[in-house]
Amino acid sequence: AEYMGGQRFQRVTGSSIGGSTFLGLVRRMTSFNGFDEAVVAAERGDRTTTSMLVQDIYGTDYSRLGLAGTLVASDFGKLATAADPKSAALDADIARGAMVLVLNNVAQLAVSTAQKHNASRIYFVGGMLRSGLMEELLTTGVEFWSGGALTATFLRHTGYLGTVGSLLANRQLSKELAGKLTQTTEDK
């Protein structure tokens, strides 16, 4: 645990699902090659051409379970049932579907972890995190999965946090090594 300004902070988990997952899926399924290109495409894409929604299954909201008709029931579910999945959606729609798939799962994992550790706020960081649609999807996901009890928080310059963390960890490691070297030298 780290302390800043008298408050205790602790990284409790991470996930293998993230920006590289999004880009890998998009590169494999579309003509997009770059991350920013895929993000821009996702912003104009339509997830309803790829994702099966609750209303696609039930015709409307599923009020008995409190599920809105616009809620994703199956990511890429429409492509699984399309007669010709290759022509059922545009590349931008696939990019949007991949972004929704990744970020909905990240939000759900984050909420479960926050609830386990009694946290009231979730900080999202990462070099691939972009403002706009990505933050909107994460915020919506956190609100949905937590029933509005948790808040998604985004930091400016988030891409540098890994570097700063490595620097701080390296400083701590250097102090520990220096202490061991001093101790070894004194033992001789």
Tab-separated table of C-alpha atoms in Angstrom:
chain	number	residue	atom	x	y	z
A	1	ALA	CA	0.000	0.000	0.000
A	2	GLU	CA	1.133	3.524	-0.752
A	3	TYR	CA	0.296	6.678	1.173
A	4	MET	CA	-0.273	10.070	-0.418
A	5	GLY	CA	-1.560	13.095	1.419
A	6	GLY	CA	-2.337	10.957	4.461
A	7	GLN	CA	-4.545	8.599	2.447
A	8	ARG	CA	-3.802	4.954	1.726
A	9	PHE	CA	-3.859	3.777	-1.900
A	10	GLN	CA	-3.451	0.224	-3.092
A	11	ARG	CA	-3.520	-1.374	-6.514
A	12	VAL	CA	-5.700	-4.439	-6.055
A	13	THR	CA	-5.937	-5.940	-9.531
A	14	GLY	CA	-5.583	-5.554	-13.243
A	15	SER	CA	-6.901	-7.362	-16.278
A	16	SER	CA	-5.572	-8.927	-19.448
A	17	ILE	CA	-8.591	-7.421	-21.210
A	18	GLY	CA	-7.803	-3.913	-22.396
A	19	GLY	CA	-6.511	-1.756	-25.207
A	20	SER	CA	-4.413	-4.450	-26.846
A	21	THR	CA	-7.369	-6.850	-26.757
A	22	PHE	CA	-9.473	-4.219	-28.531
A	23	LEU	CA	-6.785	-3.507	-31.124
A	24	GLY	CA	-6.004	-7.185	-31.737
A	25	LEU	CA	-9.661	-7.989	-32.376
A	26	VAL	CA	-10.155	-4.952	-34.588
A	27	ARG	CA	-6.995	-5.610	-36.608
A	28	ARG	CA	-8.055	-9.219	-37.170
A	29	MET	CA	-11.655	-8.437	-38.133
A	30	THR	CA	-11.347	-5.122	-40.013
A	31	SER	CA	-9.054	-3.165	-42.311
A	32	PHE	CA	-7.899	-0.882	-39.472
A	33	ASN	CA	-4.282	-1.199	-38.332
A	34	GLY	CA	-3.659	1.595	-35.835
A	35	PHE	CA	-5.154	2.089	-32.397
A	36	ASP	CA	-6.273	5.695	-32.870
A	37	GLU	CA	-7.719	4.836	-36.287
A	38	ALA	CA	-9.760	2.036	-34.679
A	39	VAL	CA	-10.944	4.324	-31.838
A	40	VAL	CA	-12.099	7.010	-34.294
A	41	ALA	CA	-13.909	4.345	-36.325
A	42	ALA	CA	-15.558	2.951	-33.179
A	43	GLU	CA	-16.856	6.421	-32.350
A	44	ARG	CA	-18.823	6.484	-35.619
A	45	GLY	CA	-19.724	2.774	-35.594
A	46	ASP	CA	-23.091	1.260	-34.708
A	47	ARG	CA	-22.939	-1.569	-32.172
A	48	THR	CA	-26.499	-2.646	-32.982
A	49	THR	CA	-25.291	-4.253	-36.240
A	50	THR	CA	-22.973	-6.609	-34.316
A	51	SER	CA	-24.313	-6.925	-30.772
A	52	MET	CA	-27.489	-8.818	-30.026
A	53	LEU	CA	-29.582	-6.666	-27.702
A	54	VAL	CA	-32.226	-7.667	-25.182
A	55	GLN	CA	-34.871	-6.253	-27.550
A	56	ASP	CA	-33.577	-8.507	-30.354
A	57	ILE	CA	-34.450	-11.508	-28.190
A	58	TYR	CA	-37.627	-10.341	-26.442
A	59	GLY	CA	-38.884	-7.673	-28.855
A	60	THR	CA	-38.712	-4.994	-26.156
A	61	ASP	CA	-37.404	-4.456	-22.621
A	62	TYR	CA	-37.388	-7.523	-20.388
A	63	SER	CA	-39.071	-5.695	-17.523
A	64	ARG	CA	-39.506	-8.771	-15.339
A	65	LEU	CA	-35.733	-8.777	-14.853
A	66	GLY	CA	-35.345	-5.010	-15.192
A	67	LEU	CA	-33.367	-5.262	-18.435
A	68	ALA	CA	-33.616	-2.392	-20.917
A	69	GLY	CA	-34.152	-3.411	-24.517
A	70	THR	CA	-30.975	-1.571	-25.530
A	71	LEU	CA	-28.798	-3.628	-23.153
A	72	VAL	CA	-26.244	-5.884	-24.864
A	73	ALA	CA	-27.283	-9.518	-24.436
A	74	SER	CA	-24.499	-10.982	-26.594
A	75	ASP	CA	-21.468	-9.195	-27.993
A	76	PHE	CA	-21.195	-10.051	-31.697
A	77	GLY	CA	-24.348	-12.174	-31.310
A	78	LYS	CA	-25.904	-10.750	-34.467
A	79	LEU	CA	-22.909	-11.857	-36.499
A	80	ALA	CA	-23.306	-15.385	-35.126
A	81	THR	CA	-26.823	-15.584	-36.527
A	82	ALA	CA	-26.377	-13.513	-39.722
A	83	ALA	CA	-26.722	-15.339	-43.043
A	84	ASP	CA	-23.574	-13.566	-44.261
A	85	PRO	CA	-21.642	-12.252	-41.245
A	86	LYS	CA	-18.920	-10.710	-43.432
A	87	SER	CA	-21.391	-8.283	-45.013
A	88	ALA	CA	-23.658	-7.805	-41.964
A	89	ALA	CA	-21.604	-4.978	-40.453
A	90	LEU	CA	-19.206	-2.249	-41.529
A	91	ASP	CA	-15.646	-2.147	-40.202
A	92	ALA	CA	-16.569	0.827	-37.987
A	93	ASP	CA	-19.457	-1.188	-36.518
A	94	ILE	CA	-17.101	-4.069	-35.724
A	95	ALA	CA	-14.679	-1.622	-34.061
A	96	ARG	CA	-17.556	-0.265	-31.974
A	97	GLY	CA	-18.679	-3.786	-31.069
A	98	ALA	CA	-15.151	-4.742	-30.011
A	99	MET	CA	-14.836	-1.604	-27.892
A	100	VAL	CA	-18.176	-2.279	-26.171
A	101	LEU	CA	-17.176	-5.920	-25.547
A	102	VAL	CA	-13.833	-4.983	-23.982
A	103	LEU	CA	-14.954	-1.990	-21.932
A	104	ASN	CA	-18.158	-3.570	-20.608
A	105	ASN	CA	-16.072	-6.462	-19.297
A	106	VAL	CA	-13.450	-4.140	-17.824
A	107	ALA	CA	-16.206	-2.154	-16.064
A	108	GLN	CA	-17.815	-5.314	-14.672
A	109	LEU	CA	-14.471	-6.628	-13.368
A	110	ALA	CA	-13.677	-3.227	-11.871
A	111	VAL	CA	-17.025	-3.038	-10.057
A	112	SER	CA	-16.706	-6.572	-8.669
A	113	THR	CA	-13.202	-5.801	-7.424
A	114	ALA	CA	-14.213	-2.435	-5.939
A	115	GLN	CA	-17.131	-4.024	-4.109
A	116	LYS	CA	-14.863	-6.780	-2.754
A	117	HIS	CA	-12.480	-4.142	-1.366
A	118	ASN	CA	-15.175	-1.664	-0.218
A	119	ALA	CA	-13.933	1.061	-2.566
A	120	SER	CA	-16.218	3.925	-3.504
A	121	ARG	CA	-14.318	5.073	-6.581
A	122	ILE	CA	-12.635	3.266	-9.450
A	123	TYR	CA	-9.633	4.826	-11.180
A	124	PHE	CA	-9.140	3.823	-14.799
A	125	VAL	CA	-5.641	4.274	-16.192
A	126	GLY	CA	-3.642	3.036	-19.124
A	127	GLY	CA	-1.672	4.270	-22.069
A	128	MET	CA	-4.430	3.281	-24.475
A	129	LEU	CA	-7.294	4.947	-22.603
A	130	ARG	CA	-8.805	7.846	-24.571
A	131	SER	CA	-11.325	10.476	-23.518
A	132	GLY	CA	-14.694	10.455	-25.238
A	133	LEU	CA	-16.384	7.173	-26.081
A	134	MET	CA	-14.053	4.997	-24.001
A	135	GLU	CA	-14.672	7.031	-20.847
A	136	GLU	CA	-18.396	7.149	-21.627
A	137	LEU	CA	-18.618	3.355	-21.971
A	138	LEU	CA	-16.634	2.751	-18.776
A	139	THR	CA	-18.705	5.296	-16.839
A	140	THR	CA	-21.963	3.782	-18.073
A	141	GLY	CA	-20.706	0.267	-17.295
A	142	VAL	CA	-19.659	1.189	-13.754
A	143	GLU	CA	-22.994	2.894	-13.109
A	144	PHE	CA	-24.914	-0.113	-14.460
A	145	TRP	CA	-22.960	-2.868	-12.713
A	146	SER	CA	-22.837	-1.000	-9.392
A	147	GLY	CA	-26.434	0.219	-9.500
A	148	GLY	CA	-25.078	3.774	-9.356
A	149	ALA	CA	-23.161	3.170	-6.109
A	150	LEU	CA	-19.669	3.543	-7.618
A	151	THR	CA	-17.957	6.273	-9.602
A	152	ALA	CA	-15.573	5.876	-12.519
A	153	THR	CA	-12.653	8.297	-12.342
A	154	PHE	CA	-10.230	9.180	-15.129
A	155	LEU	CA	-6.927	10.945	-14.660
A	156	ARG	CA	-5.291	13.385	-17.021
A	157	HIS	CA	-2.011	12.132	-18.524
A	158	THR	CA	-2.908	8.551	-17.635
A	159	GLY	CA	-0.412	7.216	-20.178
A	160	TYR	CA	2.459	8.310	-17.956
A	161	LEU	CA	1.316	6.473	-14.816
A	162	GLY	CA	3.085	3.241	-15.702
A	163	THR	CA	6.306	5.168	-16.183
A	164	VAL	CA	5.867	7.043	-12.908
A	165	GLY	CA	5.060	3.784	-11.086
A	166	SER	CA	8.159	2.137	-12.551
A	167	LEU	CA	10.275	5.111	-11.506
A	168	LEU	CA	8.941	5.002	-7.940
A	169	ALA	CA	9.333	1.228	-7.744
A	170	ASN	CA	12.880	1.553	-9.079
A	171	ARG	CA	13.692	4.184	-6.440
A	172	GLN	CA	12.409	1.843	-3.710
A	173	LEU	CA	14.329	-1.091	-5.174
A	174	SER	CA	17.480	1.060	-5.398
A	175	LYS	CA	17.147	1.974	-1.713
A	176	GLU	CA	16.699	-1.686	-0.754
A	177	LEU	CA	19.691	-2.764	-2.849
A	178	ALA	CA	21.814	0.047	-1.458
A	179	GLY	CA	20.901	-1.093	2.048
A	180	LYS	CA	21.865	-4.694	1.249
A	181	LEU	CA	25.128	-3.599	-0.379
A	182	THR	CA	25.971	-1.476	2.652
A	183	GLN	CA	25.144	-4.378	4.944
A	184	THR	CA	27.270	-6.790	2.851
A	185	THR	CA	30.211	-4.350	2.822
A	186	GLU	CA	29.965	-3.859	6.595
A	187	ASP	CA	29.891	-7.641	7.140
A	188	LYS	CA	33.322	-8.010	5.473
